[in-house]
């Protein structure tokens, strides 16, 4: 266990002969050999700024990194729980575990820090050979203050909560209170300093989430006397787009949400800046999106003050220490899912979906997400011991198939993707034939059984609607195909005669960024289209066009 109060914790990066050699006990387990007596070679993860207003990219150990995450449940952010879930994590094929760290456990007594939970998670991540993203559950968790320490909860005078229009105090810390912000910032800075001390040379922790779905549930804004005075005052000059006048004059019916966004963003910006001053790891926030079924009411359908899509530019300006604003996206319908995702895939902010579900629909959407240029990655929320098992028999989960296919090809895929040379097709209910176009060639992706009929051979759809394909143009005549349950046909572009001949179809894998052939496919496997089986495959197809 880390020594309370000194901020150093129970691990160290002091080295001798290139090896860290300090032993320390964390909880009941001695983890010194595992944590600190292994060669130190990793580089710190970082966000590399895009050029010309472009999107930054995540790098780990000096190379682009595609985050394929599995998120522990809210009460599973402990080494013992992660160890219990190790077989399920392995079955997920995730390269990153996303684990919550609650403020209440880190600073149970004001000014005295206990790093045993953090150290245990780092130890377990190293044992399982996965990267770690820590989720700082500080002032906010799903628009609530449930993870703040007891000494904060018990002192509402010093740490005021939001007051409703009816004069009731709810269990949400007020974002206008400096005492709330400063206490959170001190704790977060201590966490980041500890991470630098124990992990700076190893780089197990690659990102940190600042708060969780921040904002206020239960009220559209704070109605305390202090908040009332600020609401009726002129909008501060640092609010992007502000004009003379108060919040109502500027934002009309959206004034309450804009007011809370201003104060919440500045609060979290200060917390993030304090942390980054201690250790420059990539930091992000995750957003409960405003786009929800039914009536859209800030404080009810989504937390008021979060980085919702219409306030994203303001949030990014007010919290510059945040590298990425990610959006939690659980929608199972393709149109709203992609609409929400595209709202956060904007210049300067790459697409990142820290939370999504585990259904087949979510897996299809994950495939689409990971194919978007500059996307940081995706995280599947929640994992239990039964993940990947059915009646005691291993059964690959849909999201695990995504990770198994995309993870190994990422070194080859990412440069092509970010250069605009990747296309993606996902099956939908009633949509089993999806066209793709590259410069100089067209493809059609057909899902399910292919039958002849009017309009030519067409896919009939898979019963489980499971088809998904990523295609990348490696060269004018070479195409990398990754996916499952699909059949592809190449054709000349519209207006150009001739045919497209398959020169070779190779099944294989990627090593050190290069495709390695395992076998050639031919005969029945290619005569009626290039096939990707239900279990998935990685293919390299070489074609030649003739007039």
Coordinates of C-alpha atoms in Angstrom, one line a residue:
X1 CA 0.0 0.0 0.0
X2 CA 1.3 3.5 -0.8
X3 CA 2.2 5.6 2.1
X4 CA -0.7 7.9 2.9
X5 CA 0.0 11.6 2.5
X6 CA 3.4 11.6 0.8
X7 CA 2.1 11.1 -2.7
X8 CA 4.8 8.6 -3.6
X9 CA 2.7 5.5 -3.3
X10 CA 4.1 2.0 -3.3
X11 CA 5.9 1.7 -6.7
X12 CA 9.0 3.3 -8.0
X13 CA 10.8 4.0 -11.3
X14 CA 14.3 4.3 -9.8
X15 CA 16.6 2.1 -12.0
X16 CA 19.9 0.4 -11.7
X17 CA 21.6 -1.0 -14.8
X18 CA 18.6 -0.2 -16.8
X19 CA 16.2 -2.1 -14.6
X20 CA 13.9 -0.9 -11.9
X21 CA 14.7 -2.8 -8.8
X22 CA 12.6 -1.6 -5.9
X23 CA 10.2 -4.1 -4.3
X24 CA 6.9 -3.0 -2.7
X25 CA 3.8 -4.6 -1.4
X26 CA 0.4 -3.6 -2.7
X27 CA -2.4 -4.9 -0.6
X28 CA -1.7 -8.6 0.2
X29 CA 0.3 -9.2 -3.0
X30 CA 4.0 -8.4 -3.4
X31 CA 4.3 -7.0 -6.9
X32 CA 7.8 -5.6 -6.9
X33 CA 9.3 -8.1 -9.3
X34 CA 6.4 -7.7 -11.7
X35 CA 6.2 -4.0 -11.5
X36 CA 9.6 -2.7 -11.0
X37 CA 12.3 -5.2 -12.0
X38 CA 11.7 -5.5 -15.7
X39 CA 13.5 -3.6 -18.5
X40 CA 12.5 0.0 -18.9
X41 CA 12.0 0.8 -22.6
X42 CA 8.6 2.2 -23.2
X43 CA 7.9 5.7 -24.3
X44 CA 5.2 7.9 -22.8
X45 CA 1.9 7.9 -24.7
X46 CA 1.0 11.2 -26.3
X47 CA -1.4 13.0 -28.6
X48 CA 0.4 14.2 -31.8
X49 CA -1.2 17.4 -33.0
X50 CA -2.6 17.4 -36.5
X51 CA -1.5 19.9 -39.1
X52 CA -3.5 22.5 -40.8
X53 CA -6.4 22.3 -38.3
X54 CA -6.3 18.5 -38.5
X55 CA -7.0 15.9 -35.9
X56 CA -4.4 14.7 -33.3
X57 CA -3.6 11.1 -33.1
X58 CA -2.8 8.8 -30.2
X59 CA 0.7 7.4 -30.1
X60 CA 2.0 4.8 -27.7
X61 CA 5.7 3.8 -27.7
X62 CA 6.3 6.2 -30.6
X63 CA 3.8 4.5 -33.0
X64 CA 0.1 5.1 -33.8
X65 CA -2.1 3.2 -31.4
X66 CA -5.7 2.1 -32.0
X67 CA -7.5 1.7 -28.6
X68 CA -9.5 -1.4 -28.5
X69 CA -10.9 -1.2 -25.0
X70 CA -12.9 -3.2 -22.5
X71 CA -14.2 -1.3 -19.5
X72 CA -14.5 -2.8 -16.1
X73 CA -17.9 -2.3 -14.3
X74 CA -18.2 0.6 -11.9
X75 CA -17.4 -1.4 -8.8
X76 CA -14.7 -3.6 -10.4
X77 CA -11.8 -1.2 -10.5
X78 CA -9.6 -3.3 -8.2
X79 CA -6.8 -5.6 -8.9
X80 CA -8.6 -8.6 -7.4
X81 CA -11.6 -8.0 -9.7
X82 CA -9.4 -7.5 -12.8
X83 CA -7.5 -10.7 -11.9
X84 CA -10.8 -12.6 -11.6
X85 CA -11.8 -11.3 -15.0
X86 CA -8.5 -12.1 -16.7
X87 CA -9.8 -15.0 -18.8
X88 CA -12.8 -12.9 -20.0
X89 CA -10.4 -10.0 -20.8
X90 CA -8.2 -12.4 -22.8
X91 CA -11.3 -13.6 -24.7
X92 CA -12.2 -10.1 -25.6
X93 CA -9.0 -9.5 -27.5
X94 CA -8.9 -6.0 -26.1
X95 CA -5.5 -4.3 -26.0
X96 CA -6.6 -1.9 -23.3
X97 CA -8.5 -2.2 -20.0
X98 CA -10.4 0.9 -18.9
X99 CA -10.7 0.9 -15.1
X100 CA -12.4 3.4 -12.7
X101 CA -10.6 5.1 -9.9
X102 CA -12.9 6.8 -7.4
X103 CA -11.9 9.9 -5.6
X104 CA -13.4 8.5 -2.4
X105 CA -10.8 5.7 -2.4
X106 CA -7.8 7.7 -3.4
X107 CA -8.3 10.5 -0.7
X108 CA -10.4 9.0 2.1
X109 CA -9.0 11.6 4.4
X110 CA -8.4 15.1 3.1
X111 CA -4.7 15.5 2.1
X112 CA -3.8 11.9 2.7
X113 CA -3.6 9.7 -0.4
X114 CA -3.9 5.9 -0.7
X115 CA -2.5 4.6 -3.9
X116 CA -3.0 0.9 -3.3
X117 CA -5.9 0.5 -5.7
X118 CA -4.1 2.4 -8.5
X119 CA -0.9 0.4 -8.0
X120 CA -2.8 -2.9 -8.0
X121 CA -4.5 -2.0 -11.3
X122 CA -1.1 -1.1 -12.9
X123 CA 0.4 -4.4 -11.6
X124 CA -2.5 -6.4 -13.0
X125 CA -2.5 -4.7 -16.3
X126 CA 1.2 -5.5 -16.7
X127 CA 0.6 -9.1 -15.7
X128 CA -2.1 -9.4 -18.3
X129 CA 0.0 -7.6 -20.9
X130 CA -2.6 -4.9 -21.7
X131 CA -2.5 -1.1 -21.6
X132 CA -4.5 0.8 -19.0
X133 CA -6.8 3.8 -19.2
X134 CA -7.8 5.1 -15.8
X135 CA -11.2 6.7 -15.4
X136 CA -11.1 9.5 -12.8
X137 CA -14.5 9.4 -11.0
X138 CA -14.1 12.6 -9.1
X139 CA -16.7 15.4 -8.9
X140 CA -18.9 13.7 -11.5
X141 CA -20.1 10.2 -12.3
X142 CA -23.1 10.2 -14.7
X143 CA -24.2 13.7 -13.6
X144 CA -23.9 12.8 -9.9
X145 CA -21.4 13.2 -7.0
X146 CA -21.6 9.7 -5.7
X147 CA -17.8 9.0 -5.9
X148 CA -16.6 12.1 -4.0
X149 CA -15.1 11.4 -0.5
X150 CA -17.2 11.3 2.6
X151 CA -15.5 14.5 3.9
X152 CA -16.8 16.3 0.9
X153 CA -20.3 14.9 1.2
X154 CA -20.5 15.8 4.9
X155 CA -19.6 19.4 4.5
X156 CA -22.2 21.0 2.1
X157 CA -21.3 24.5 3.4
X158 CA -17.7 24.3 2.3
X159 CA -18.5 22.1 -0.8
X160 CA -21.9 23.3 -2.0
X161 CA -24.2 21.3 -4.2
X162 CA -26.5 22.4 -7.0
X163 CA -29.7 24.0 -5.8
X164 CA -32.9 23.3 -7.8
X165 CA -35.4 26.0 -8.8
X166 CA -37.5 24.7 -5.8
X167 CA -34.6 25.4 -3.4
X168 CA -33.6 21.8 -2.8
X169 CA -29.9 20.8 -2.7
X170 CA -29.3 17.7 -4.9
X171 CA -26.4 15.3 -4.9
X172 CA -24.4 17.1 -7.6
X173 CA -21.4 19.4 -6.7
X174 CA -22.0 22.9 -8.0
X175 CA -19.6 23.7 -10.8
X176 CA -19.5 27.4 -9.8
X177 CA -17.9 26.7 -6.4
X178 CA -14.1 27.2 -6.3
X179 CA -13.8 25.0 -3.3
X180 CA -15.2 22.0 -5.2
X181 CA -13.0 22.6 -8.2
X182 CA -9.8 23.2 -6.1
X183 CA -10.3 20.0 -4.0
X184 CA -10.8 17.9 -7.1
X185 CA -7.9 19.5 -8.9
X186 CA -5.5 18.8 -6.0
X187 CA -6.5 15.2 -5.8
X188 CA -6.3 14.7 -9.6
X189 CA -2.9 16.4 -9.7
X190 CA -1.7 14.0 -6.9
X191 CA -3.0 11.1 -9.0
X192 CA -1.1 12.2 -12.1
X193 CA 2.1 12.9 -10.1
X194 CA 1.8 9.4 -8.7
X195 CA 1.4 7.9 -12.1
X196 CA 4.5 9.7 -13.3
X197 CA 6.5 8.4 -10.4
X198 CA 5.4 4.7 -10.7
X199 CA 4.7 4.4 -14.4
X200 CA 6.3 7.2 -16.3
X201 CA 9.1 4.9 -17.5
X202 CA 6.9 2.0 -18.3
X203 CA 3.9 3.6 -19.9
X204 CA 1.3 1.1 -18.8
X205 CA -1.3 3.9 -18.3
X206 CA -1.8 5.5 -21.7
X207 CA -4.7 7.9 -21.1
X208 CA -6.8 9.2 -18.3
X209 CA -10.5 10.1 -18.4
X210 CA -11.3 13.3 -16.4
X211 CA -14.6 12.8 -14.6
X212 CA -17.4 10.7 -16.1
X213 CA -20.3 12.0 -18.1
X214 CA -20.0 15.4 -16.3
X215 CA -22.9 17.7 -15.8
X216 CA -26.0 18.0 -13.6
X217 CA -28.8 15.5 -13.5
X218 CA -31.8 16.6 -11.5
X219 CA -31.8 20.3 -12.5
X220 CA -31.2 22.3 -15.6
X221 CA -28.9 24.6 -13.7
X222 CA -27.8 25.7 -10.3
X223 CA -30.3 28.2 -8.7
X224 CA -28.3 29.0 -5.6
X225 CA -28.0 32.7 -4.8
X226 CA -24.4 32.8 -6.1
X227 CA -25.5 31.0 -9.3
X228 CA -28.4 33.3 -9.8
X229 CA -26.2 36.4 -9.7
X230 CA -23.9 34.9 -12.3
X231 CA -26.8 33.8 -14.5
X232 CA -28.2 37.3 -14.6
X233 CA -24.8 39.0 -15.2
X234 CA -23.3 39.5 -18.6
X235 CA -21.9 36.4 -20.3
X236 CA -18.2 36.3 -19.6
X237 CA -15.9 37.4 -22.5
X238 CA -14.1 34.1 -22.6
X239 CA -17.3 32.2 -23.6
X240 CA -16.8 31.6 -27.3
X241 CA -19.5 33.4 -29.4
X242 CA -20.8 35.5 -26.5
X243 CA -22.4 38.8 -27.3
X244 CA -23.3 41.7 -24.9
X245 CA -26.1 40.8 -22.5
X246 CA -26.9 38.1 -20.0
X247 CA -27.3 34.4 -20.6
X248 CA -30.9 34.6 -21.6
X249 CA -30.2 37.4 -24.0
X250 CA -27.5 35.3 -25.7
X251 CA -29.0 31.8 -25.6
X252 CA -32.8 32.1 -25.1
X253 CA -34.3 28.8 -24.2
X254 CA -30.9 27.1 -24.2
X255 CA -29.5 29.6 -21.7
X256 CA -29.6 27.3 -18.7
X257 CA -27.6 24.6 -20.5
X258 CA -25.1 27.0 -21.9
X259 CA -24.6 28.6 -18.5
X260 CA -23.9 25.2 -16.9
X261 CA -21.6 24.2 -19.8
X262 CA -19.5 27.3 -19.3
X263 CA -18.9 26.6 -15.6
X264 CA -18.6 22.8 -15.9
X265 CA -16.0 23.1 -18.8
X266 CA -13.9 25.7 -16.9
X267 CA -14.1 23.5 -13.8
X268 CA -12.9 20.4 -15.6
X269 CA -10.4 22.4 -17.6
X270 CA -8.8 23.5 -14.3
X271 CA -8.8 19.9 -13.0
X272 CA -7.2 18.7 -16.2
X273 CA -4.6 21.5 -16.3
X274 CA -3.5 20.6 -12.7
X275 CA -3.1 17.0 -13.7
X276 CA -1.3 17.7 -16.9
X277 CA 1.1 20.0 -15.1
X278 CA 2.1 17.0 -13.0
X279 CA 2.3 14.5 -15.8
X280 CA 1.6 15.1 -19.5
X281 CA -0.5 12.1 -20.4
X282 CA -3.4 12.3 -22.9
X283 CA -6.5 13.4 -21.2
X284 CA -10.1 13.1 -22.4
X285 CA -13.7 13.6 -21.2
X286 CA -16.6 11.3 -22.1
X287 CA -20.0 12.8 -22.9
X288 CA -23.5 11.6 -22.3
X289 CA -24.9 12.9 -25.6
X290 CA -27.8 15.2 -25.8
X291 CA -29.4 13.3 -28.6
X292 CA -31.8 10.9 -26.8
X293 CA -35.2 9.4 -27.5
X294 CA -38.1 11.5 -26.3
X295 CA -38.1 15.0 -25.0
X296 CA -34.7 16.7 -24.9
X297 CA -34.5 18.4 -21.5
X298 CA -31.1 19.3 -20.1
X299 CA -30.8 17.9 -16.5
X300 CA -33.3 15.2 -17.4
X301 CA -32.6 13.4 -20.7
X302 CA -28.9 14.2 -20.3
X303 CA -26.7 16.0 -17.7
X304 CA -26.9 19.8 -18.1
X305 CA -23.6 21.4 -18.8
X306 CA -21.9 18.4 -20.4
X307 CA -20.0 18.7 -23.7
X308 CA -23.1 18.1 -25.8
X309 CA -22.7 18.5 -29.6
X310 CA -24.0 22.1 -29.9
X311 CA -21.6 23.2 -27.1
X312 CA -18.6 21.2 -28.2
X313 CA -16.7 24.2 -29.6
X314 CA -17.2 26.1 -26.4
X315 CA -16.1 23.2 -24.3
X316 CA -12.9 22.7 -26.3
X317 CA -12.0 26.3 -26.0
X318 CA -12.7 26.5 -22.3
X319 CA -10.9 23.3 -21.3
X320 CA -7.7 23.3 -23.5
X321 CA -5.9 20.7 -21.3
X322 CA -8.4 18.1 -22.5
X323 CA -7.0 16.4 -25.6
X324 CA -10.1 14.7 -26.9
X325 CA -13.8 15.0 -26.2
X326 CA -15.2 11.4 -26.6
X327 CA -18.9 10.5 -26.9
X328 CA -20.5 7.5 -25.2
X329 CA -22.7 6.0 -27.9
X330 CA -25.0 3.1 -27.2
X331 CA -27.4 3.6 -30.0
X332 CA -28.2 0.4 -31.9
X333 CA -29.7 2.1 -35.0
X334 CA -27.1 3.0 -37.6
X335 CA -28.5 6.5 -38.5
X336 CA -28.6 8.0 -35.0
X337 CA -25.3 6.2 -34.1
X338 CA -23.4 7.7 -37.0
X339 CA -25.1 11.1 -36.6
X340 CA -23.9 11.3 -33.0
X341 CA -20.4 10.1 -33.9
X342 CA -20.0 12.5 -36.7
X343 CA -21.0 15.4 -34.4
X344 CA -17.8 14.7 -32.4
X345 CA -15.6 13.9 -35.4
X346 CA -14.6 17.4 -36.2
X347 CA -11.4 19.4 -37.0
X348 CA -9.1 19.2 -34.0
X349 CA -11.2 16.5 -32.3
X350 CA -10.8 12.9 -33.5
X351 CA -13.6 10.4 -33.1
X352 CA -13.4 8.5 -29.8
X353 CA -16.2 6.3 -28.4
X354 CA -15.1 5.5 -24.8
X355 CA -18.3 3.6 -24.1
X356 CA -20.6 1.4 -26.2
X357 CA -22.5 -1.8 -25.8
X358 CA -21.8 -5.4 -26.7
X359 CA -24.6 -6.5 -29.0
X360 CA -24.2 -7.4 -32.6
X361 CA -25.4 -4.0 -33.6
X362 CA -22.8 -2.4 -31.4
X363 CA -20.1 -4.6 -32.9
X364 CA -21.1 -3.5 -36.4
X365 CA -21.0 0.2 -35.3
X366 CA -17.6 -0.4 -33.7
X367 CA -16.3 -1.7 -37.0
X368 CA -17.6 1.5 -38.7
X369 CA -16.1 3.7 -35.9
X370 CA -12.6 2.2 -36.1
X371 CA -12.5 2.7 -39.9
X372 CA -13.1 6.5 -39.6
X373 CA -9.9 8.5 -40.3
X374 CA -8.0 9.4 -37.2
X375 CA -10.4 7.6 -34.8
X376 CA -8.7 7.1 -31.4
X377 CA -10.6 3.9 -30.6
X378 CA -13.6 2.5 -28.8
X379 CA -14.4 0.9 -25.5
X380 CA -17.0 -1.8 -24.7
X381 CA -18.6 -1.1 -21.4
X382 CA -18.8 -3.9 -18.8
X383 CA -17.4 -7.3 -18.7
X384 CA -18.2 -10.3 -16.5
X385 CA -16.7 -13.7 -16.0
X386 CA -19.2 -15.2 -18.5
X387 CA -18.0 -12.9 -21.3
X388 CA -17.2 -15.1 -24.3
X389 CA -18.8 -18.2 -22.8
X390 CA -22.1 -20.0 -23.5
X391 CA -23.1 -22.9 -21.2
X392 CA -19.5 -23.5 -20.3
X393 CA -18.3 -23.4 -23.9
X394 CA -16.2 -20.6 -25.4
X395 CA -18.2 -18.5 -27.8
X396 CA -16.7 -15.5 -29.4
X397 CA -18.6 -12.3 -28.6
X398 CA -19.3 -9.9 -31.5
X399 CA -17.1 -7.1 -30.2
X400 CA -14.3 -9.7 -29.6
X401 CA -14.4 -10.7 -33.2
X402 CA -13.9 -7.0 -34.2
X403 CA -10.9 -6.7 -31.9
X404 CA -9.4 -10.0 -33.0
X405 CA -9.6 -9.0 -36.7
X406 CA -8.7 -5.3 -36.4
X407 CA -6.0 -5.3 -33.7
X408 CA -3.4 -7.3 -35.6
X409 CA -3.8 -5.3 -38.9
X410 CA -3.8 -1.9 -37.2
X411 CA -0.1 -1.1 -38.0
X412 CA -0.8 -1.6 -41.7
X413 CA -4.4 -0.2 -41.7
X414 CA -4.0 3.0 -39.7
X415 CA -1.7 4.9 -42.2
X416 CA -4.0 3.9 -45.1
X417 CA -7.1 4.8 -43.0
X418 CA -5.8 8.3 -42.1
X419 CA -4.8 8.9 -45.7
X420 CA -8.4 8.4 -46.8
X421 CA -7.7 5.0 -48.5
X422 CA -10.1 3.0 -46.4
X423 CA -13.8 2.2 -46.9
X424 CA -16.2 0.4 -44.6
X425 CA -19.5 -1.4 -45.1
X426 CA -21.8 -2.7 -42.4
X427 CA -24.9 -4.8 -42.8
X428 CA -28.2 -3.4 -41.6
X429 CA -31.7 -4.7 -41.4
X430 CA -33.0 -4.7 -45.0
X431 CA -29.6 -3.5 -46.4
X432 CA -27.5 -6.4 -47.6
X433 CA -25.7 -4.9 -50.6
X434 CA -23.4 -1.9 -50.1
X435 CA -21.3 -0.3 -52.8
X436 CA -17.8 1.1 -52.3
X437 CA -15.7 3.2 -54.6
X438 CA -11.9 3.7 -54.8
X439 CA -10.0 5.8 -57.4
X440 CA -10.2 3.6 -60.5
X441 CA -12.3 0.7 -59.2
X442 CA -15.6 -0.1 -57.6
X443 CA -16.7 -2.8 -55.3
X444 CA -19.9 -4.1 -54.0
X445 CA -20.2 -5.8 -50.6
X446 CA -22.9 -8.5 -50.4
X447 CA -24.0 -9.9 -47.1
X448 CA -25.6 -13.3 -46.7
X449 CA -26.3 -15.8 -49.5
X450 CA -25.7 -14.4 -53.0
X451 CA -28.5 -15.2 -55.5
X452 CA -28.9 -14.2 -59.1
X453 CA -31.9 -12.0 -60.0
X454 CA -32.9 -8.8 -61.7
X455 CA -30.1 -6.4 -61.2
X456 CA -27.5 -9.2 -61.0
X457 CA -26.2 -11.3 -58.1
X458 CA -27.3 -9.8 -54.7
X459 CA -26.8 -10.7 -51.1
X460 CA -29.9 -11.9 -49.2
X461 CA -28.7 -10.8 -45.8
X462 CA -27.4 -12.8 -42.8
X463 CA -29.9 -14.0 -40.3
X464 CA -28.0 -12.4 -37.4
X465 CA -27.2 -9.2 -39.5
X466 CA -23.5 -9.7 -38.7
X467 CA -21.7 -8.6 -41.9
X468 CA -19.0 -6.0 -41.7
X469 CA -16.0 -5.2 -43.9
X470 CA -13.2 -2.8 -44.0
X471 CA -11.4 -2.4 -47.4
X472 CA -8.1 -0.6 -47.8
X473 CA -6.4 0.3 -51.1
X474 CA -2.8 -0.7 -50.5
X475 CA -1.9 0.0 -54.1
X476 CA -3.8 0.7 -57.3
X477 CA -4.1 -3.1 -57.8
X478 CA -3.9 -4.4 -54.2
X479 CA -6.7 -4.4 -51.6
X480 CA -6.6 -5.4 -47.9
X481 CA -10.0 -6.8 -46.8
X482 CA -10.8 -7.4 -43.2
X483 CA -14.2 -8.6 -42.1
X484 CA -16.8 -11.3 -41.6
X485 CA -19.9 -12.8 -43.3
X486 CA -19.5 -11.0 -46.6
X487 CA -18.9 -11.6 -50.3
X488 CA -17.2 -8.9 -52.4
X489 CA -17.2 -8.3 -56.2
X490 CA -14.8 -5.9 -58.0
X491 CA -15.8 -4.0 -61.0
X492 CA -14.5 -1.2 -63.3
X493 CA -15.8 2.3 -62.4
X494 CA -18.9 3.5 -64.0
X495 CA -18.3 4.6 -67.6
X496 CA -15.2 2.5 -68.1
X497 CA -15.6 -0.8 -70.0
X498 CA -13.7 -4.0 -69.5
X499 CA -13.5 -6.4 -66.6
X500 CA -11.6 -6.8 -63.3
X501 CA -9.7 -10.0 -63.0
X502 CA -8.6 -11.6 -59.7
X503 CA -4.8 -12.1 -60.0
X504 CA -4.5 -13.6 -56.5
X505 CA -6.5 -13.8 -53.3
X506 CA -4.3 -14.4 -50.2
X507 CA -5.4 -15.1 -46.7
X508 CA -2.9 -14.1 -44.0
X509 CA -2.0 -11.8 -41.2
X510 CA 0.1 -8.7 -40.5
X511 CA 3.5 -8.7 -38.9
X512 CA 5.5 -5.5 -38.3
X513 CA 3.1 -3.6 -40.5
X514 CA 3.4 -5.9 -43.5
X515 CA 1.0 -8.5 -44.8
X516 CA 2.2 -12.1 -44.5
X517 CA 0.5 -14.8 -46.6
X518 CA -0.7 -17.9 -44.9
X519 CA -2.4 -19.5 -47.9
X520 CA -3.8 -18.8 -51.4
X521 CA -7.5 -18.9 -51.9
X522 CA -8.9 -20.1 -55.2
X523 CA -11.5 -22.4 -56.8
X524 CA -14.7 -22.5 -54.9
X525 CA -13.5 -19.9 -52.5
X526 CA -13.2 -17.2 -55.2
X527 CA -15.2 -18.3 -58.2
X528 CA -18.4 -16.6 -57.0
X529 CA -16.9 -13.6 -55.2
X530 CA -14.2 -12.9 -52.6
X531 CA -15.6 -14.4 -49.4
X532 CA -15.1 -13.5 -45.8
X533 CA -16.4 -16.3 -43.6
X534 CA -18.5 -15.9 -40.4
X535 CA -15.4 -16.4 -38.3
X536 CA -13.7 -13.5 -40.1
X537 CA -10.6 -13.3 -42.2
X538 CA -7.8 -11.0 -43.4
X539 CA -7.3 -11.1 -47.2
X540 CA -5.0 -9.4 -49.7
X541 CA -6.5 -9.2 -53.1
X542 CA -4.5 -8.4 -56.3
X543 CA -6.6 -7.4 -59.3
X544 CA -6.0 -6.4 -62.9
X545 CA -8.3 -4.4 -65.1
X546 CA -8.7 -5.1 -68.8
X547 CA -10.5 -3.1 -71.5

